Structures are given as structure tokens and as C-alpha cells.
PDB file of C-alpha atoms and ligand atoms in Angstrom:
ATOM      1  CA  MET A 251       5.645   4.375   3.215  1.00 98.00           C
ATOM      2  CA  ARG A 252       6.633   7.203   5.695  1.00 98.00           C
ATOM      3  CA  ILE A 253       5.036   6.404   9.122  1.00 98.00           C
ATOM      4  CA  GLY A 254       4.832   8.816  12.083  1.00 98.00           C
ATOM      5  CA  ILE A 255       4.555   7.355  15.387  1.00 98.00           C
ATOM      6  CA  LEU A 256       2.736   9.473  17.873  1.00 98.00           C
ATOM      7  CA  GLY A 257       3.364   7.751  21.189  1.00 98.00           C
ATOM      8  CA  SER A 258       6.454   5.522  21.308  1.00 98.00           C
ATOM      9  CA  GLY A 259       5.540   3.307  24.241  1.00 98.00           C
ATOM     10  CA  LEU A 260       4.782  -0.204  24.309  1.00 97.00           C
ATOM     11  CA  MET A 261       2.389  -0.143  21.204  1.00 98.00           C
ATOM     12  CA  GLY A 262       4.058   2.640  19.276  1.00 98.00           C
ATOM     13  CA  GLY A 263       7.682   1.673  20.101  1.00 98.00           C
ATOM     14  CA  LYS A 264       7.116  -2.003  18.835  1.00 98.00           C
ATOM     15  CA  LEU A 265       4.915  -1.087  15.909  1.00 98.00           C
ATOM     16  CA  GLY A 266       7.375   1.603  14.687  1.00 98.00           C
ATOM     17  CA  THR A 267      10.393  -0.742  15.177  1.00 98.00           C
ATOM     18  CA  LEU A 268       8.824  -3.499  13.253  1.00 98.00           C
ATOM     19  CA  LEU A 269       7.464  -1.292  10.437  1.00 98.00           C
ATOM     20  CA  ALA A 270      11.050   0.083  10.206  1.00 98.00           C
ATOM     21  CA  ARG A 271      12.335  -3.444   9.892  1.00 97.00           C
ATOM     22  CA  GLY A 272       9.758  -4.119   7.317  1.00 96.00           C
ATOM     23  CA  GLY A 273      11.117  -1.500   5.207  1.00 97.00           C
ATOM     24  CA  HIS A 274       9.161   1.641   6.077  1.00 98.00           C
ATOM     25  CA  ASP A 275      10.503   4.954   6.947  1.00 98.00           C
ATOM     26  CA  VAL A 276       9.605   5.677  10.533  1.00 98.00           C
ATOM     27  CA  VAL A 277       9.671   8.868  12.912  1.00 98.00           C
ATOM     28  CA  PHE A 278       9.425   8.082  16.578  1.00 98.00           C
ATOM     29  CA  SER A 279       7.794  10.818  18.781  1.00 98.00           C
ATOM     30  CA  TYR A 280       5.963  11.606  21.690  1.00 98.00           C
ATOM     31  CA  SER A 281       7.948  10.251  24.874  1.00 98.00           C
ATOM     32  CA  ARG A 282       9.206  11.888  27.991  1.00 98.00           C
ATOM     33  CA  SER A 283      12.510  10.858  27.087  1.00 98.00           C
ATOM     34  CA  GLU A 284      14.357  12.291  23.937  1.00 97.00           C
ATOM     35  CA  GLY A 285      16.931   9.440  24.500  1.00 98.00           C
ATOM     36  CA  LYS A 286      14.243   6.755  24.270  1.00 98.00           C
ATOM     37  CA  LEU A 287      13.075   8.069  20.963  1.00 98.00           C
ATOM     38  CA  GLU A 288      16.734   8.054  19.551  1.00 98.00           C
ATOM     39  CA  ARG A 289      17.348   4.530  21.128  1.00 98.00           C
ATOM     40  CA  LEU A 290      14.121   3.197  19.502  1.00 98.00           C
ATOM     41  CA  ALA A 291      15.257   4.756  16.037  1.00 98.00           C
ATOM     42  CA  ARG A 292      18.780   3.112  16.390  1.00 97.00           C
ATOM     43  CA  GLU A 293      17.593  -0.383  17.463  1.00 97.00           C
ATOM     44  CA  SER A 294      15.002  -0.500  14.764  1.00 96.00           C
ATOM     45  CA  ARG A 295      17.873  -1.025  12.471  1.00 90.00           C
ATOM     46  CA  GLY A 296      15.830   0.304   9.556  1.00 88.00           C
ATOM     47  CA  ARG A 297      15.249   3.953   8.182  1.00 94.00           C
ATOM     48  CA  ALA A 298      14.099   5.300  11.546  1.00 98.00           C
ATOM     49  CA  SER A 299      14.682   8.664  13.385  1.00 98.00           C
ATOM     50  CA  ALA A 300      13.456  10.450  16.460  1.00 98.00           C
ATOM     51  CA  GLY A 301      11.358  13.846  16.270  1.00 98.00           C
ATOM     52  CA  SER A 302       8.637  15.934  17.380  1.00 98.00           C
ATOM     53  CA  PRO A 303       5.089  14.850  16.965  1.00 98.00           C
ATOM     54  CA  ALA A 304       5.104  17.562  14.158  1.00 98.00           C
ATOM     55  CA  ASP A 305       8.322  16.138  12.628  1.00 98.00           C
ATOM     56  CA  ALA A 306       6.428  12.735  12.706  1.00 98.00           C
ATOM     57  CA  ALA A 307       3.241  13.885  10.962  1.00 98.00           C
ATOM     58  CA  ARG A 308       5.055  15.957   8.243  1.00 96.00           C
ATOM     59  CA  ASN A 309       4.976  14.249   4.957  1.00 95.00           C
ATOM     60  CA  ALA A 310       3.736  11.107   6.554  1.00 98.00           C
ATOM     61  CA  ASP A 311       1.605   8.627   4.619  1.00 98.00           C
ATOM     62  CA  ALA A 312       0.174   7.415   7.903  1.00 98.00           C
ATOM     63  CA  ALA A 313       0.363   8.641  11.574  1.00 98.00           C
ATOM     64  CA  LEU A 314       0.064   6.062  14.169  1.00 98.00           C
ATOM     65  CA  LEU A 315      -1.603   7.148  17.381  1.00 98.00           C
ATOM     66  CA  ALA A 316      -0.592   5.176  20.272  1.00 98.00           C
ATOM     67  CA  VAL A 317      -0.995   7.360  23.299  1.00 98.00           C
ATOM     68  CA  HIS A 318      -3.193   6.980  26.529  1.00 98.00           C
ATOM     69  CA  TRP A 319      -6.588   8.656  25.956  1.00 98.00           C
ATOM     70  CA  SER A 320      -5.765  11.402  28.465  1.00 98.00           C
ATOM     71  CA  ARG A 321      -2.833  12.395  26.234  1.00 98.00           C
ATOM     72  CA  VAL A 322      -4.572  12.526  22.958  1.00 98.00           C
ATOM     73  CA  ASP A 323      -5.520  16.210  23.123  1.00 98.00           C
ATOM     74  CA  ASP A 324      -1.818  17.085  23.966  1.00 98.00           C
ATOM     75  CA  VAL A 325      -0.238  15.087  21.137  1.00 98.00           C
ATOM     76  CA  LEU A 326      -2.839  16.553  18.598  1.00 98.00           C
ATOM     77  CA  ARG A 327      -1.830  19.997  19.843  1.00 98.00           C
ATOM     78  CA  GLN A 328       1.758  19.219  19.238  1.00 98.00           C
ATOM     79  CA  VAL A 329       1.314  17.629  15.811  1.00 98.00           C
ATOM     80  CA  GLY A 330      -0.415  20.949  14.430  1.00 94.00           C
ATOM     81  CA  THR A 331      -2.418  19.735  11.381  1.00 94.00           C
ATOM     82  CA  LEU A 332      -3.149  16.269  10.324  1.00 97.00           C
ATOM     83  CA  SER A 333      -5.297  17.590   7.324  1.00 96.00           C
ATOM     84  CA  GLY A 334      -5.695  14.835   4.577  1.00 97.00           C
ATOM     85  CA  LYS A 335      -3.563  12.510   6.512  1.00 98.00           C
ATOM     86  CA  VAL A 336      -4.241   8.644   7.259  1.00 98.00           C
ATOM     87  CA  VAL A 337      -4.377   8.410  11.111  1.00 98.00           C
ATOM     88  CA  ILE A 338      -4.344   4.896  12.390  1.00 98.00           C
ATOM     89  CA  THR A 339      -5.419   4.780  16.090  1.00 98.00           C
ATOM     90  CA  CYS A 340      -4.861   2.027  18.605  1.00 98.00           C
ATOM     91  CA  SER A 341      -5.768   4.400  21.481  1.00 98.00           C
ATOM     92  CA  LEU A 342      -8.610   3.145  23.536  1.00 97.00           C
ATOM     93  CA  PRO A 343     -10.868   5.704  25.313  1.00 98.00           C
ATOM     94  CA  MET A 344      -9.933   4.586  28.851  1.00 97.00           C
ATOM     95  CA  SER A 345     -10.423   6.406  32.146  1.00 97.00           C
ATOM     96  CA  LYS A 346      -7.339   7.890  33.828  1.00 96.00           C
ATOM     97  CA  ASP A 347      -7.041   4.849  36.161  1.00 96.00           C
ATOM     98  CA  ASP A 348      -7.517   2.302  33.238  1.00 93.00           C
ATOM     99  CA  SER A 349     -10.540   0.773  34.789  1.00 91.00           C
ATOM    100  CA  ARG A 350     -13.292   1.479  32.097  1.00 95.00           C
ATOM    101  CA  LEU A 351     -13.999   2.702  28.599  1.00 97.00           C
ATOM    102  CA  VAL A 352     -15.241   6.484  28.982  1.00 98.00           C
ATOM    103  CA  ILE A 353     -16.908   6.231  25.455  1.00 98.00           C
ATOM    104  CA  ALA A 354     -18.946   3.312  24.671  1.00 95.00           C
ATOM    105  CA  ASN A 355     -22.249   1.885  23.132  1.00 92.00           C
ATOM    106  CA  THR A 356     -23.258   4.856  21.214  1.00 97.00           C
ATOM    107  CA  SER A 357     -19.956   6.131  20.112  1.00 98.00           C
ATOM    108  CA  SER A 358     -16.344   4.990  20.369  1.00 98.00           C
ATOM    109  CA  GLY A 359     -12.972   6.477  20.840  1.00 98.00           C
ATOM    110  CA  ALA A 360     -12.156   6.164  17.191  1.00 98.00           C
ATOM    111  CA  GLU A 361     -15.177   8.210  16.213  1.00 98.00           C
ATOM    112  CA  ALA A 362     -14.428  10.885  18.837  1.00 98.00           C
ATOM    113  CA  LEU A 363     -10.881  11.131  17.491  1.00 98.00           C
ATOM    114  CA  ALA A 364     -12.320  11.609  14.068  1.00 98.00           C
ATOM    115  CA  GLY A 365     -14.506  14.367  15.423  1.00 98.00           C
ATOM    116  CA  LYS A 366     -11.356  16.073  16.915  1.00 98.00           C
ATOM    117  CA  ILE A 367      -9.428  15.989  13.511  1.00 98.00           C
ATOM    118  CA  PRO A 368     -12.419  16.187  10.864  1.00 96.00           C
ATOM    119  CA  HIS A 369      -9.955  16.717   7.880  1.00 97.00           C
ATOM    120  CA  ALA A 370      -7.988  13.591   8.525  1.00 98.00           C
ATOM    121  CA  HIS A 371      -8.901   9.878   7.711  1.00 98.00           C
ATOM    122  CA  VAL A 372      -9.153   7.767  10.813  1.00 98.00           C
ATOM    123  CA  VAL A 373      -8.624   4.056  10.761  1.00 98.00           C
ATOM    124  CA  SER A 374      -9.018   2.026  14.017  1.00 98.00           C
ATOM    125  CA  ALA A 375      -6.638  -0.894  14.024  1.00 98.00           C
ATOM    126  CA  PHE A 376      -4.058  -2.745  16.349  1.00 96.00           C
ATOM    127  CA  GLY A 377      -6.191  -2.058  19.518  1.00 94.00           C
ATOM    128  CA  THR A 378      -7.162  -5.795  19.569  1.00 92.00           C
ATOM    129  CA  VAL A 379      -3.644  -7.031  19.826  1.00 92.00           C
ATOM    130  CA  PRO A 380      -1.416  -7.167  22.948  1.00 91.00           C
ATOM    131  CA  SER A 381       1.724  -5.490  22.217  1.00 93.00           C
ATOM    132  CA  GLU A 382       3.552  -8.482  23.705  1.00 90.00           C
ATOM    133  CA  VAL A 383       2.802 -10.693  20.561  1.00 90.00           C
ATOM    134  CA  LEU A 384       3.718  -8.152  17.963  1.00 94.00           C
ATOM    135  CA  PHE A 385       7.464  -9.287  17.542  1.00 95.00           C
ATOM    136  CA  SER A 386       6.379 -13.178  17.158  1.00 91.00           C
ATOM    137  CA  VAL A 387       3.631 -12.477  14.659  1.00 93.00           C
ATOM    138  CA  PHE A 388       6.062 -10.352  12.603  1.00 96.00           C
ATOM    139  CA  ALA A 389       8.586 -13.253  12.843  1.00 95.00           C
ATOM    140  CA  GLY A 390       6.212 -15.784  11.459  1.00 91.00           C
ATOM    141  CA  ARG A 391       4.942 -13.261   8.652  1.00 92.00           C
ATOM    142  CA  ARG A 392       5.653 -15.573   6.001  1.00 91.00           C
ATOM    143  CA  ARG A 393       3.622 -18.567   7.421  1.00 85.00           C
ATOM    144  CA  ALA A 394       0.395 -19.367   5.655  1.00 81.00           C
ATOM    145  CA  ASN A 395      -2.014 -19.076   8.714  1.00 81.00           C
ATOM    146  CA  ARG A 396      -1.415 -15.664   9.949  1.00 88.00           C
ATOM    147  CA  PRO A 397      -3.527 -14.180  12.779  1.00 89.00           C
ATOM    148  CA  SER A 398      -6.335 -11.927  11.747  1.00 90.00           C
ATOM    149  CA  LEU A 399      -6.377  -8.406  12.684  1.00 93.00           C
ATOM    150  CA  ILE A 400      -9.581  -6.269  12.697  1.00 94.00           C
ATOM    151  CA  TYR A 401      -9.650  -2.702  11.323  1.00 97.00           C
ATOM    152  CA  CYS A 402     -12.313  -0.213  10.470  1.00 98.00           C
ATOM    153  CA  GLY A 403     -12.694   3.155   8.906  1.00 98.00           C
ATOM    154  CA  ASP A 404     -14.769   5.242   6.336  1.00 98.00           C
ATOM    155  CA  HIS A 405     -12.221   6.341   3.911  1.00 98.00           C
ATOM    156  CA  ALA A 406     -11.142   3.876   1.257  1.00 98.00           C
ATOM    157  CA  ARG A 407      -7.571   5.040   0.740  1.00 98.00           C
ATOM    158  CA  ALA A 408      -6.852   5.191   4.409  1.00 98.00           C
ATOM    159  CA  LYS A 409      -8.194   1.612   4.900  1.00 98.00           C
ATOM    160  CA  ARG A 410      -5.901   0.333   2.006  1.00 98.00           C
ATOM    161  CA  VAL A 411      -2.880   1.873   3.630  1.00 98.00           C
ATOM    162  CA  ALA A 412      -3.912   0.310   7.141  1.00 98.00           C
ATOM    163  CA  ALA A 413      -4.503  -2.906   5.529  1.00 98.00           C
ATOM    164  CA  ARG A 414      -0.988  -2.764   3.878  1.00 98.00           C
ATOM    165  CA  LEU A 415       0.676  -1.995   7.269  1.00 98.00           C
ATOM    166  CA  ILE A 416      -1.251  -4.758   8.978  1.00 97.00           C
ATOM    167  CA  ARG A 417      -0.092  -7.171   6.436  1.00 96.00           C
ATOM    168  CA  ASP A 418       3.479  -6.227   6.428  1.00 97.00           C
ATOM    169  CA  LEU A 419       3.401  -6.594  10.206  1.00 97.00           C
ATOM    170  CA  GLY A 420       2.428 -10.375   9.801  1.00 95.00           C
ATOM    171  CA  PHE A 421      -1.385 -10.186  10.167  1.00 93.00           C
ATOM    172  CA  ASP A 422      -4.384 -10.805   7.732  1.00 92.00           C
ATOM    173  CA  PRO A 423      -6.220  -7.614   7.624  1.00 94.00           C
ATOM    174  CA  LEU A 424     -10.020  -8.280   8.315  1.00 94.00           C
ATOM    175  CA  ASP A 425     -12.215  -5.211   7.316  1.00 96.00           C
ATOM    176  CA  ALA A 426     -14.811  -4.839  10.021  1.00 96.00           C
ATOM    177  CA  GLY A 427     -16.519  -1.880   7.964  1.00 98.00           C
ATOM    178  CA  PRO A 428     -17.244   1.686   8.759  1.00 98.00           C
ATOM    179  CA  LEU A 429     -15.564   3.542  11.716  1.00 98.00           C
ATOM    180  CA  ARG A 430     -18.665   3.135  13.710  1.00 98.00           C
ATOM    181  CA  MET A 431     -17.737  -0.518  14.056  1.00 98.00           C
ATOM    182  CA  ALA A 432     -15.106   0.479  16.662  1.00 98.00           C
ATOM    183  CA  ARG A 433     -17.986   0.697  19.103  1.00 98.00           C
ATOM    184  CA  TYR A 434     -17.779  -3.104  18.959  1.00 97.00           C
ATOM    185  CA  THR A 435     -14.077  -3.449  18.393  1.00 96.00           C
ATOM    186  CA  GLU A 436     -13.123  -1.425  21.512  1.00 97.00           C
ATOM    187  CA  PRO A 437     -15.148  -3.503  23.967  1.00 95.00           C
ATOM    188  CA  PHE A 438     -13.715  -6.510  22.359  1.00 92.00           C
ATOM    189  CA  THR A 439     -10.062  -5.096  23.122  1.00 91.00           C
ATOM    190  CA  MET A 440     -11.263  -5.020  26.791  1.00 90.00           C
ATOM    191  CA  LEU A 441     -11.961  -8.743  26.465  1.00 88.00           C
ATOM    192  CA  VAL A 442      -8.642  -9.486  24.682  1.00 85.00           C
ATOM    193  CA  ALA A 443      -6.792  -7.574  27.458  1.00 85.00           C
ATOM    194  CA  GLN A 444      -8.578  -9.566  30.167  1.00 85.00           C
ATOM    195  CA  LEU A 445      -7.694 -12.881  28.383  1.00 83.00           C
ATOM    196  CA  ALA A 446      -4.112 -11.708  27.961  1.00 81.00           C
ATOM    197  CA  TYR A 447      -3.322 -10.492  31.381  1.00 81.00           C
ATOM    198  CA  GLU A 448      -5.529 -11.935  33.762  1.00 82.00           C
ATOM    199  CA  ARG A 449      -5.743 -15.623  32.552  1.00 76.00           C
ATOM    200  CA  PRO A 450      -2.943 -18.109  32.639  1.00 77.00           C
ATOM    201  CA  GLY A 451      -1.292 -18.376  29.066  1.00 74.00           C
ATOM    202  CA  GLY A 452      -0.653 -14.536  29.257  1.00 76.00           C
ATOM    203  CA  PRO A 453      -0.592 -12.492  26.000  1.00 75.00           C
ATOM    204  CA  GLY A 454      -0.146 -15.673  23.800  1.00 74.00           C
ATOM    205  CA  LEU A 455      -3.644 -16.663  24.671  1.00 69.00           C
ATOM    206  CA  ALA A 456      -5.125 -13.469  23.081  1.00 66.00           C
ATOM    207  CA  TYR A 457      -2.902 -14.244  20.125  1.00 64.00           C
ATOM    208  CA  GLN A 458      -4.530 -17.710  19.794  1.00 66.00           C
ATOM    209  CA  PHE A 459      -7.904 -15.943  20.016  1.00 63.00           C
ATOM    210  CA  GLU A 460      -7.354 -14.105  17.095  1.00 61.00           C
ATOM    211  CA  ARG A 461      -5.532 -16.914  15.084  1.00 62.00           C
ATOM    212  CA  ARG A 462      -7.309 -18.213  11.988  1.00 58.00           C
ATOM    213  CA  PRO A 463      -7.324 -21.989  11.771  1.00 59.00           C
ATOM    214  CA  ALA A 464      -5.013 -23.503   9.305  1.00 56.00           C
ATOM    215  CA  ARG A 465      -6.865 -24.360   5.992  1.00 55.00           C
TER     216      ARG A 465
HETATM  217  N1  NAP B 680      -0.076  -1.960  25.512  1.00 51.13           N
HETATM  218  C1  NAP B 680      -0.968  -2.786  24.879  1.00 51.13           C
HETATM  219  O1  NAP B 680      -0.733  -4.029  24.748  1.00 51.13           O
HETATM  220  C2  NAP B 680      -2.055  -2.146  24.198  1.00 51.13           C
HETATM  221  C3  NAP B 680      -2.971  -2.859  23.300  1.00 51.13           C
HETATM  222  C4  NAP B 680      -3.943  -2.280  22.678  1.00 51.13           C
HETATM  223  C5  NAP B 680      -4.304  -1.094  22.696  1.00 51.13           C
HETATM  224  N2  NAP B 680      -3.412  -0.206  23.528  1.00 51.13           N
HETATM  225  C6  NAP B 680      -3.749   1.342  23.682  1.00 51.13           C
HETATM  226  O2  NAP B 680      -2.694   2.002  22.930  1.00 51.13           O
HETATM  227  C7  NAP B 680      -2.361   3.106  23.574  1.00 51.13           C
HETATM  228  C8  NAP B 680      -1.007   3.170  23.935  1.00 51.13           C
HETATM  229  O3  NAP B 680      -0.837   2.160  24.904  1.00 51.13           O
HETATM  230  P1  NAP B 680       0.708   1.823  25.369  1.00 51.13           P
HETATM  231  O4  NAP B 680       0.548   0.694  26.118  1.00 51.13           O
HETATM  232  O5  NAP B 680       1.728   1.970  24.318  1.00 51.13           O
HETATM  233  O6  NAP B 680       1.083   3.051  26.332  1.00 51.13           O
HETATM  234  P2  NAP B 680       2.476   3.509  26.914  1.00 51.13           P
HETATM  235  O7  NAP B 680       3.394   2.438  26.795  1.00 51.13           O
HETATM  236  O8  NAP B 680       2.153   4.227  28.201  1.00 51.13           O
HETATM  237  O9  NAP B 680       2.848   4.535  25.847  1.00 51.13           O
HETATM  238  C9  NAP B 680       2.453   5.752  25.731  1.00 51.13           C
HETATM  239  C10 NAP B 680       3.414   6.807  25.092  1.00 51.13           C
HETATM  240  O10 NAP B 680       2.936   8.197  25.445  1.00 51.13           O
HETATM  241  C11 NAP B 680       4.166   8.688  26.009  1.00 51.13           C
HETATM  242  N3  NAP B 680       3.728   9.658  27.203  1.00 51.13           N
HETATM  243  C12 NAP B 680       2.869   9.671  28.173  1.00 51.13           C
HETATM  244  N4  NAP B 680       2.662  10.995  28.712  1.00 51.13           N
HETATM  245  C13 NAP B 680       3.441  11.838  28.055  1.00 51.13           C
HETATM  246  C14 NAP B 680       3.815  13.159  28.338  1.00 51.13           C
HETATM  247  N5  NAP B 680       3.340  13.804  29.282  1.00 51.13           N
HETATM  248  N6  NAP B 680       4.570  13.864  27.342  1.00 51.13           N
HETATM  249  C15 NAP B 680       5.197  13.171  26.253  1.00 51.13           C
HETATM  250  N7  NAP B 680       4.879  11.687  26.137  1.00 51.13           N
HETATM  251  C16 NAP B 680       4.079  11.123  27.059  1.00 51.13           C
HETATM  252  C17 NAP B 680       4.883   7.772  26.833  1.00 51.13           C
HETATM  253  O11 NAP B 680       6.135   8.265  27.086  1.00 51.13           O
HETATM  254  P3  NAP B 680       7.240   7.646  27.907  1.00 51.13           P
HETATM  255  O12 NAP B 680       8.062   6.810  26.761  1.00 51.13           O
HETATM  256  O13 NAP B 680       7.976   8.585  28.637  1.00 51.13           O
HETATM  257  O14 NAP B 680       6.605   6.501  28.734  1.00 51.13           O
HETATM  258  C18 NAP B 680       4.743   6.748  25.831  1.00 51.13           C
HETATM  259  O15 NAP B 680       5.732   6.813  24.703  1.00 51.13           O
HETATM  260  C19 NAP B 680      -3.353   3.247  24.717  1.00 51.13           C
HETATM  261  O16 NAP B 680      -4.456   3.988  24.340  1.00 51.13           O
HETATM  262  C20 NAP B 680      -3.783   1.884  25.136  1.00 51.13           C
HETATM  263  O17 NAP B 680      -5.182   1.664  25.370  1.00 51.13           O
HETATM  264  C21 NAP B 680      -2.343  -0.670  24.246  1.00 51.13           C
END
């Protein structure tokens, strides 16, 4: 598939790199450093390039949104249109100082995003995994007991695309249902982050938290 990365930081940079290594065609975009986008494309050792958000979205089978909540409107403005596109978001609706969710309980960041791009098909995925574990999960992708990864969305084809990418990255996709389930997965992400960054064991602890027991 052709994947447009909108936000090439800790999450977007790693997910794009691994998707390129997994055989997908990746365009990295949205960084303050053009050189960083080019380095990501080079070091991913696959079919990858650097471009603008509009380049990343053009002809993309899926766009992966991985920016801070405060940057969402800016990246969407730079993309232009996402009409008919699959948009997979891991962007959490965090306050500027990252202390709290600014949307919760009665809605979610994923639903608010879908409201901003009504003609796109939004899937919420990858928010529940700390970026630090992505490379090791990918390295173990041929193992029988893969970690589960929750996703949700309202559009069947978009969910199939997301599930394929989740599988290619080494996880077992776990369909949580419609996009409104992000009201529950986004606070769950806060728990995963607390476990990952505030407890001994670091990000690996969150990885175990999601791992399926061996059968
Ligand atoms: N990190 C995690 O483990 C994790 C886990 C789950 C969910 N999330 C969510 O995923 C989203 C992305 O997180 P992240 O950790 O990947 O963030 P990040 O490392 O800060 O990456 C954000 C990207 O946006 C770019 N950016 C920021 N301001 C910009 C500007 N003014 N112009 C152009 N580009 C700009 C950054 O550019 P630069 O390259 O110049 O920095 C970077 O490429 C967030 O919503 C976060 O809540 C993160």
C-alpha cells in the first residue's frame, strides 16, 4: 500500500520506517526539518520518500495522522483534501502541556477528527502503544503470540486497511467496534502511558500489558 505519514515524530517516524521495511510505499511529511524527513526516508531502507503533507496524502491508500492535537488543524490545512481517504489516527486530544485529555467521556479525539474531515474514513489505532516498543514488536512479527492492538472505526474498508497494517507491524488487530469506542481507548492510552513512563520497567511494561497469553 501507499502510506502517507502526517507527522514524522516518535510515532510517525517509527511507524513509517517499519511500514516501509514491511514492503509499503511510504511518504514522510510534517516536520520542522526537511533533512529529518529525508533521513527517515533513507534509513527506512524501503520504498520511502520525503514530501509535503499534500504529497503524502496524494494517491495514499492510507494516511497516518501522528501529530500533537494542537497541530491537527495545521496539518489538515496543509494536506488539502482527504476526501474518500482512509485516515488512521494515533493523535490523542491532549492539552498543550500534555497534562490531560481535552475531549473525553461524551466524545473522543477520533470523533472530533472525523467531524473535521467528514468525507474521509477515520480509524483510531496505535494510540495504545508506546513508540518505544514498535521496533521490537516488528522484529518478533513471525512469533505465534503477538501483542494485540485495539482499533476502532465506522467504515468497513478503512478498518480492513488498518487491520492489515497493524498485522504487518507485528500486532494482532483487535476490532473494538465503531469509532465512538475511542471514548474508551483514548483514556486507556493514558493508563498505558502512565505504566510505560512512570513505573519501573518502562515502556516494556505496557507492551506486556497488551500481550496475549501464549496458547
Ligand atoms: N510517542 C508515543 O509513544 C505516543 C503513543 C501513543 C500516542 N501518541 C500520540 O501520537 C501523536 C504524535 O506523538 P509523537 O510522540 O510522535 O509526537 P512528536 O514526536 O512530537 O511528533 C510530532 C511531529 O509533528 C511535527 N511538528 C510539530 N510541530 C510542527 C510544526 N510547527 N511544523 C511542522 N511539523 C511540526 C514534529 O516535527 P519535528 O520532527 O520537527 O519535531 C514531529 O515530526 C500525539 O498526538 C501523541 O499523543 C504518541
